[in-house]
PDB file of C-alpha atoms in Angstrom:
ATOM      1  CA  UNK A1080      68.192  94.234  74.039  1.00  0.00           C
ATOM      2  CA  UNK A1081      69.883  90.778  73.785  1.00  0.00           C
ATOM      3  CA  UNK A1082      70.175  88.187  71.803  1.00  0.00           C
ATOM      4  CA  UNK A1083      71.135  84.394  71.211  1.00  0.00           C
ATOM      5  CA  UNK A1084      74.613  83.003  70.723  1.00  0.00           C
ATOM      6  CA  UNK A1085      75.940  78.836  70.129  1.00  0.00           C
ATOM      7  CA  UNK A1086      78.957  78.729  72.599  1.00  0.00           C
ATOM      8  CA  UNK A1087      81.395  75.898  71.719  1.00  0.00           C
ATOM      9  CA  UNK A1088      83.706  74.858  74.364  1.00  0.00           C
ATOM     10  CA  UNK A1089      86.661  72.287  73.286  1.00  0.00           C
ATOM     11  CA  UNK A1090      89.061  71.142  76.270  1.00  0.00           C
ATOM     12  CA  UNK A1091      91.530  68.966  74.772  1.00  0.00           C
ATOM     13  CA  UNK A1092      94.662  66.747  76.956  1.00  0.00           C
ATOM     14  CA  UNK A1093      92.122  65.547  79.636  1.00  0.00           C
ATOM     15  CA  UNK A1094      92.870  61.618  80.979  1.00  0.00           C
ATOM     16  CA  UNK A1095      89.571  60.931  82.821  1.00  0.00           C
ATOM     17  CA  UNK A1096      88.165  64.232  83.603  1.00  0.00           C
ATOM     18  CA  UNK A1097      85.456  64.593  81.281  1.00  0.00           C
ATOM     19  CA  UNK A1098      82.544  64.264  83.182  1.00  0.00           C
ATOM     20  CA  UNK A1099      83.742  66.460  86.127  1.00  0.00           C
ATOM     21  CA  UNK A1100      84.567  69.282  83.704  1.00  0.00           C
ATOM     22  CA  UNK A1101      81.535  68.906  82.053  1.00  0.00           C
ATOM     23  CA  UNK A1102      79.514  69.208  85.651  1.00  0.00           C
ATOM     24  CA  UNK A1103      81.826  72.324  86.259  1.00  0.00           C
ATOM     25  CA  UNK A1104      80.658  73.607  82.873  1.00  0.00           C
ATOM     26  CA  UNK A1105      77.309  73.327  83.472  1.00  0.00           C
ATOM     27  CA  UNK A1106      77.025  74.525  86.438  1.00  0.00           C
ATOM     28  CA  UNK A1107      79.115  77.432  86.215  1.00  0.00           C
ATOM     29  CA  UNK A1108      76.947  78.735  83.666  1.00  0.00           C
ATOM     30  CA  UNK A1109      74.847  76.368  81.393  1.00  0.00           C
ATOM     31  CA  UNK A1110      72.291  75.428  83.873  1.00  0.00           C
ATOM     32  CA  UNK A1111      70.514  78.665  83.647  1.00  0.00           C
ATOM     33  CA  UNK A1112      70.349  78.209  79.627  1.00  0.00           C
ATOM     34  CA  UNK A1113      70.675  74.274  78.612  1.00  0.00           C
ATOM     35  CA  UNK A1114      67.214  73.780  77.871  1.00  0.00           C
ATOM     36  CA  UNK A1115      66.515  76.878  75.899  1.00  0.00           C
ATOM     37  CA  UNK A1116      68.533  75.797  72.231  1.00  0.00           C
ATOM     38  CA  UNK A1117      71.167  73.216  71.123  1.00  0.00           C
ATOM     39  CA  UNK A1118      72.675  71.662  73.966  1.00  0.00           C
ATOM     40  CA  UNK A1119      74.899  68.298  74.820  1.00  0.00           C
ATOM     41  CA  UNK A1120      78.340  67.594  75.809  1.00  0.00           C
ATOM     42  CA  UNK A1121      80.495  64.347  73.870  1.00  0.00           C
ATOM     43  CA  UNK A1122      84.053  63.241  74.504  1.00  0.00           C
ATOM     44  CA  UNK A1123      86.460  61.009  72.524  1.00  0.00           C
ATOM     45  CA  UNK A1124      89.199  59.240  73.078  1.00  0.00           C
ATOM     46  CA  UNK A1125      92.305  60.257  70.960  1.00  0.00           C
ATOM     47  CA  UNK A1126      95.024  58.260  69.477  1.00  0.00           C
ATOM     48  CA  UNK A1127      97.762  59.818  71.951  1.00  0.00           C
ATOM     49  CA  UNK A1128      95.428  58.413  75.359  1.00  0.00           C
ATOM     50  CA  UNK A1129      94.234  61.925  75.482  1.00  0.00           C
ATOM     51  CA  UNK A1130      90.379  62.790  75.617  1.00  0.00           C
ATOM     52  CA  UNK A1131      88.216  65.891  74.319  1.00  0.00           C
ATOM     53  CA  UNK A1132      85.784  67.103  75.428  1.00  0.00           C
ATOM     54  CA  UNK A1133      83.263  69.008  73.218  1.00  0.00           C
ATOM     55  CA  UNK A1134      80.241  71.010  75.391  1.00  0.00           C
ATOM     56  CA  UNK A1135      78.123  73.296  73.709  1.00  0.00           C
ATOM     57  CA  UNK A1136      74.898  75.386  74.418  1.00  0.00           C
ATOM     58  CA  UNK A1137      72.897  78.488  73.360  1.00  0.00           C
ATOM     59  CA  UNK A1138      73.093  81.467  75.712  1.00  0.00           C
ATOM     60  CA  UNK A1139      71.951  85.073  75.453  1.00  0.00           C
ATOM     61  CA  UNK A1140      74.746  87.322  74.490  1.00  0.00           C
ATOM     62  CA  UNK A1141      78.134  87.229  75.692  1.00  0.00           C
ATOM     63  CA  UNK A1142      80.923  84.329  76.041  1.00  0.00           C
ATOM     64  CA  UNK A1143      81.430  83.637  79.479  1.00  0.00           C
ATOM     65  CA  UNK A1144      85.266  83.356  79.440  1.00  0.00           C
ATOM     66  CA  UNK A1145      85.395  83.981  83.041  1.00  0.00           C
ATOM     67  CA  UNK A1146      83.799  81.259  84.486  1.00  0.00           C
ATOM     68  CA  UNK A1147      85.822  79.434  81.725  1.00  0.00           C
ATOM     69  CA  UNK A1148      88.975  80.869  83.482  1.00  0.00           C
ATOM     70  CA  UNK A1149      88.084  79.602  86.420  1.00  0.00           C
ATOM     71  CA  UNK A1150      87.263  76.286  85.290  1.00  0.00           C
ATOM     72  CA  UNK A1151      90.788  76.074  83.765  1.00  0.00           C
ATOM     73  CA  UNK A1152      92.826  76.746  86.764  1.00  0.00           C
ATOM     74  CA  UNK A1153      91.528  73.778  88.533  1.00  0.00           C
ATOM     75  CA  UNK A1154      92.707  71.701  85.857  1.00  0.00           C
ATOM     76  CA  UNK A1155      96.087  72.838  84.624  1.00  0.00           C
ATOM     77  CA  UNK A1156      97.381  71.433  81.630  1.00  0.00           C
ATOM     78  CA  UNK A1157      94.325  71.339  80.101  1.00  0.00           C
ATOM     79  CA  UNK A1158      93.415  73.233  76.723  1.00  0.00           C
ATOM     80  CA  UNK A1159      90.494  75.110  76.356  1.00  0.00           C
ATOM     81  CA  UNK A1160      88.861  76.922  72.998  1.00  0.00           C
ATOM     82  CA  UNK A1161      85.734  78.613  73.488  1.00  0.00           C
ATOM     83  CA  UNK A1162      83.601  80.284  70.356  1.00  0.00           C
ATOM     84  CA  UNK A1163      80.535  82.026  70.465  1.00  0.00           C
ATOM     85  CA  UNK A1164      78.730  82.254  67.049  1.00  0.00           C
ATOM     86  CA  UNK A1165      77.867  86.493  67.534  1.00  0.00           C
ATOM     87  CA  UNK A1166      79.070  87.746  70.460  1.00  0.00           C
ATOM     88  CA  UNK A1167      79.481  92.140  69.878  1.00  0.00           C
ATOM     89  CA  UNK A1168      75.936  92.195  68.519  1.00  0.00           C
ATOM     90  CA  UNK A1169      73.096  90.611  66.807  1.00  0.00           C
ATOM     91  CA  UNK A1170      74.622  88.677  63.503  1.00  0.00           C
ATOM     92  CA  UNK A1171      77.679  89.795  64.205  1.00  0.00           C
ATOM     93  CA  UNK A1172      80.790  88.428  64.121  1.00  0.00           C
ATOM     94  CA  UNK A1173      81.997  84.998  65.885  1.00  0.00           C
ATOM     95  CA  UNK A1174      84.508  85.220  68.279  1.00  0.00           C
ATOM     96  CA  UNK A1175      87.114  82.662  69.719  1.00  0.00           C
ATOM     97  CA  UNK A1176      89.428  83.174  73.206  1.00  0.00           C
ATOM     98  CA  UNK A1177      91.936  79.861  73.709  1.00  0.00           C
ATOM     99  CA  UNK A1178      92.697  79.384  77.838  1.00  0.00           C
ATOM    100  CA  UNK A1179      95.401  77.727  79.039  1.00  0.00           C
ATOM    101  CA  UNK A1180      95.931  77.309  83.363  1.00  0.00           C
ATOM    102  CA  UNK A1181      93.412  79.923  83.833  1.00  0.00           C
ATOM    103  CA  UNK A1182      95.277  82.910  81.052  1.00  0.00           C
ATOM    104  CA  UNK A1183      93.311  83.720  78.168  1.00  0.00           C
ATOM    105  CA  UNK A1184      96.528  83.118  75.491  1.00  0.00           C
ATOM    106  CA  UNK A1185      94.655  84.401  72.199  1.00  0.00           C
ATOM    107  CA  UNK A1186      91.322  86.134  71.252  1.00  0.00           C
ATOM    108  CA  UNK A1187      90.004  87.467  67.688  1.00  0.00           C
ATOM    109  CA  UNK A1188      86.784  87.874  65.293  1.00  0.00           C
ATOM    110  CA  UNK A1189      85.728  86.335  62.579  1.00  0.00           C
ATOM    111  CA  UNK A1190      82.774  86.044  60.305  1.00  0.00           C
ATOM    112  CA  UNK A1191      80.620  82.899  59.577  1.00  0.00           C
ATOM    113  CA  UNK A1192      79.963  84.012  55.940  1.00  0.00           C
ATOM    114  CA  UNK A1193      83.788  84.016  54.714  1.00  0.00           C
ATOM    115  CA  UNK A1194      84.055  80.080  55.850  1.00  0.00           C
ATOM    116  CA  UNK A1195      80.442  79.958  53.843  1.00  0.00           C
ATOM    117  CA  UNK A1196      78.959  77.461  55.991  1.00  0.00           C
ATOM    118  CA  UNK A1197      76.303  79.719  57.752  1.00  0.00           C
ATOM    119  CA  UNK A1198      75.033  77.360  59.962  1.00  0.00           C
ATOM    120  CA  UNK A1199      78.638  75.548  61.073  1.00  0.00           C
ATOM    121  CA  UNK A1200      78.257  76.968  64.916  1.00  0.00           C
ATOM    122  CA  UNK A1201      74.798  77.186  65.792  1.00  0.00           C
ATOM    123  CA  UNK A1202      74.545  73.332  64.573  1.00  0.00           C
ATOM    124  CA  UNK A1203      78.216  71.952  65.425  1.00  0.00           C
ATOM    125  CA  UNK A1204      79.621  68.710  64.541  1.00  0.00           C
ATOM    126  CA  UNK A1205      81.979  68.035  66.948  1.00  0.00           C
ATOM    127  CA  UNK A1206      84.523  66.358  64.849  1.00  0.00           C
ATOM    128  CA  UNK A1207      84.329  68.540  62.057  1.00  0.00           C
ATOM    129  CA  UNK A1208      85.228  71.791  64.532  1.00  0.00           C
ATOM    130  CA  UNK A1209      87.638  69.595  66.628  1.00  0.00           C
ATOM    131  CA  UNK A1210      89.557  69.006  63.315  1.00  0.00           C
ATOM    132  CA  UNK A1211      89.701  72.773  62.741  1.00  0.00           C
ATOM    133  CA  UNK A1212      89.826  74.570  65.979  1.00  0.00           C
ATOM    134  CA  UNK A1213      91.569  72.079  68.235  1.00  0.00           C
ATOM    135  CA  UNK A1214      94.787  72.411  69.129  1.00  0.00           C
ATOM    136  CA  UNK A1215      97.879  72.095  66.798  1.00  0.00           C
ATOM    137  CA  UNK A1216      94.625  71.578  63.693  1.00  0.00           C
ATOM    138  CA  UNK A1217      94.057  73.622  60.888  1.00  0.00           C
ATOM    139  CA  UNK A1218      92.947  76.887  62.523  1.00  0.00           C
ATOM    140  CA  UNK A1219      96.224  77.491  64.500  1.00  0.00           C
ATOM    141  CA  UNK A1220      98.306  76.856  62.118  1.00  0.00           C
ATOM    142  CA  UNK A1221      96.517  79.606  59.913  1.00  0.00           C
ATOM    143  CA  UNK A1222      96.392  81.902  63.132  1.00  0.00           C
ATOM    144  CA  UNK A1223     100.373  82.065  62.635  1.00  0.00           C
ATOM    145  CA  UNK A1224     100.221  83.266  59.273  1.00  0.00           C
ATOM    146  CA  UNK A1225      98.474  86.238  61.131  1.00  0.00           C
ATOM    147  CA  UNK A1226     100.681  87.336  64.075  1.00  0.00           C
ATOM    148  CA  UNK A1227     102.558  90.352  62.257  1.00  0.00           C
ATOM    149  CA  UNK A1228      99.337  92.546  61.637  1.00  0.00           C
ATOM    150  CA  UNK A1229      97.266  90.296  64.302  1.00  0.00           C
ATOM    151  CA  UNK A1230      99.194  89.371  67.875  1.00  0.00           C
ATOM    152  CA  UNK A1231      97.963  87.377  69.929  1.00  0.00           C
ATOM    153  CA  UNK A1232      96.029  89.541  72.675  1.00  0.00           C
ATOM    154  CA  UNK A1233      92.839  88.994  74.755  1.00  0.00           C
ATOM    155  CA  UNK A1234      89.634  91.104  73.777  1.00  0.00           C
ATOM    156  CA  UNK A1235      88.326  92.681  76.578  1.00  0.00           C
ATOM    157  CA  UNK A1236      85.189  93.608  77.714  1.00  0.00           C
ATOM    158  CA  UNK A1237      85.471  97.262  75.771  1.00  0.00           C
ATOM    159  CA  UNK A1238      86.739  96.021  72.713  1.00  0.00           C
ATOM    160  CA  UNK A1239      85.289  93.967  70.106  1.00  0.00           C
ATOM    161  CA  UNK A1240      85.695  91.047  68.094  1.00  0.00           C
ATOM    162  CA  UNK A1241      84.384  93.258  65.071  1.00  0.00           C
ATOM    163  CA  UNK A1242      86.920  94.934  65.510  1.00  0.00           C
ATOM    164  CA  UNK A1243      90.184  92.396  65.632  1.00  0.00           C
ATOM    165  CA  UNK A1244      88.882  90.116  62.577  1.00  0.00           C
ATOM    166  CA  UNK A1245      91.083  87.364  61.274  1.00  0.00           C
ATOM    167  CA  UNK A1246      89.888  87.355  57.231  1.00  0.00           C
ATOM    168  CA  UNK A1247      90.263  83.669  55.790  1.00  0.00           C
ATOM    169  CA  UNK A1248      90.883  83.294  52.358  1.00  0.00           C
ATOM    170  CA  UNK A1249      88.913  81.887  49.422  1.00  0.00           C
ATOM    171  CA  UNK A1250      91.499  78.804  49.388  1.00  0.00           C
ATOM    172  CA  UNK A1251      91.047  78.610  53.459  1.00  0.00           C
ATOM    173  CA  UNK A1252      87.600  78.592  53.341  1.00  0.00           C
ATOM    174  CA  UNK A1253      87.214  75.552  51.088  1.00  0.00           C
ATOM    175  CA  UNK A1254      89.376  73.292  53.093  1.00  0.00           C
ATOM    176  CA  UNK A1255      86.955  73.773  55.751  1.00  0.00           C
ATOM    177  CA  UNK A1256      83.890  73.611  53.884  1.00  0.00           C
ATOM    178  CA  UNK A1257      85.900  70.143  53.201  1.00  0.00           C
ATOM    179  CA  UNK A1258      86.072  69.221  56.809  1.00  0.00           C
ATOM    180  CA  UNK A1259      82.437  69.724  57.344  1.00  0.00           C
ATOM    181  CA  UNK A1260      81.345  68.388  54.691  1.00  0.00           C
ATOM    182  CA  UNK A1261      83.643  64.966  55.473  1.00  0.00           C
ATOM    183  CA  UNK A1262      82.323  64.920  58.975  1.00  0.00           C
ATOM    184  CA  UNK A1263      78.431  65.483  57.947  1.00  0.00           C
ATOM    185  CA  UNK A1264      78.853  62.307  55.717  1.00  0.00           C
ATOM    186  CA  UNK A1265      81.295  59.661  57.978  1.00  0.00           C
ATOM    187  CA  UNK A1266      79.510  60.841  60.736  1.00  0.00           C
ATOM    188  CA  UNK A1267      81.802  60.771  64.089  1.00  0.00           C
ATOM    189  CA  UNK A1268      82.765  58.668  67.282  1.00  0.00           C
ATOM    190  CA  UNK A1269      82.201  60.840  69.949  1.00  0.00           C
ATOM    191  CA  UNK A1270      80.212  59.698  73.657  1.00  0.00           C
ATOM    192  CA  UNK A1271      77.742  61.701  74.722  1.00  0.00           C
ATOM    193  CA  UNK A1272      77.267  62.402  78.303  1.00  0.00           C
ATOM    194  CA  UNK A1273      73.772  62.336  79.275  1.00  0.00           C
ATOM    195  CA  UNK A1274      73.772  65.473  81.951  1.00  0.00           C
ATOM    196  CA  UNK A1275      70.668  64.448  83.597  1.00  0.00           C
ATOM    197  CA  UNK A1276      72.365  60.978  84.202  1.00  0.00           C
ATOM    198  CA  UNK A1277      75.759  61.308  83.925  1.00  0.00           C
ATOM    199  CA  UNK A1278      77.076  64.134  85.653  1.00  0.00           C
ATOM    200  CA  UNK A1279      74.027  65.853  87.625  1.00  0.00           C
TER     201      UNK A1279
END
């Protein structure tokens, strides 16, 4: 038995790479699942000359971190954050793995319903998760409140996200319900890149 799962991929410090990544992404694993659910790729120019890249599709069951990994070592230097919306089991927990020049540097759990947005994955805004799970944003800095009773380790096949959950609190939870809720309303000024033109 299977089932579905929204994976999220954020690469962040990229100069003019977008496109190429995005090719790699897709065709090191989203072509056999692009057309089945949610599916584009957008980029955006930050403030620092730096691009992100923001790629996300619906696949059955697991994150593919490997080909992920792969990606990553032909482009050192470049951050990547991968989630999958429930990747142990069916409605289960979300899970998260941050790559960095090919290493997977940090892995946990964590459930949809304690940020109370139940939708926030499997219909991303780009912006809204870019503000909160990009790098140096509001989700690493709250991963650091965590590293005593949570290290930073990589989940493995025969362990589970269930199993190494990062809880946010009441107080956490609002200020991304705040984010989203910012982001659903301004609306955002990310590219898209048309695969079937663009990159394919």
């Amino acid at each position: 038995m299977g089932w579905d799962t929204q994976i999220i991929i954020i690469v962040e410090n990229i100069q003019n790479e977008e496109r190429e990544i995005t090719l790699e992404l897709y065709q090191s694993d989203a072509n056999s699942y692009f057309h089945n659910g949610l599916s584009f790729a957008k980029f955006k120019l930050c403030s620092d000359e730096t691009k992100v890249l923001f790629f996300t599709y619906e696949r059955r069951k697991y994150l593919p971190y490997w080909a992920i990994q792969d990606i990553s070592l032909k482009y050192p230097g470049k951050y990547f954050t991968a989630i999958g919306s429930s990747l142990d089991f069916n409605l289960g927990p979300a899970g998260i793995i941050k790559i960095l020049n090919g290493e997977i540097i940090d892995s946990y759990g964590f459930w949809k319903r304690e940020l109370e947005v139940t939708e926030f994955l499997e219909n991303p805004i780009p912006e809204a998760l870019y503000q909160w799970f990009g790098k140096d944003k509001l989700e690493e800095q709250l991963r650091e409140l965590h590293l005593d009773k949570q290290p930073k380790k990589w989940i493995q096949d025969l362990d589970l996200y269930a199993e190494n959950i990062i809880e946010f609190t009441e107080q956490q939870n609002q200020q991304f319900i705040e984010i989203v809720n910012y982001y659903t309303e301004i609306g955002d000024n990310w590219e898209e890149i048309k695969l079937t033109e663009d990159v394919i």
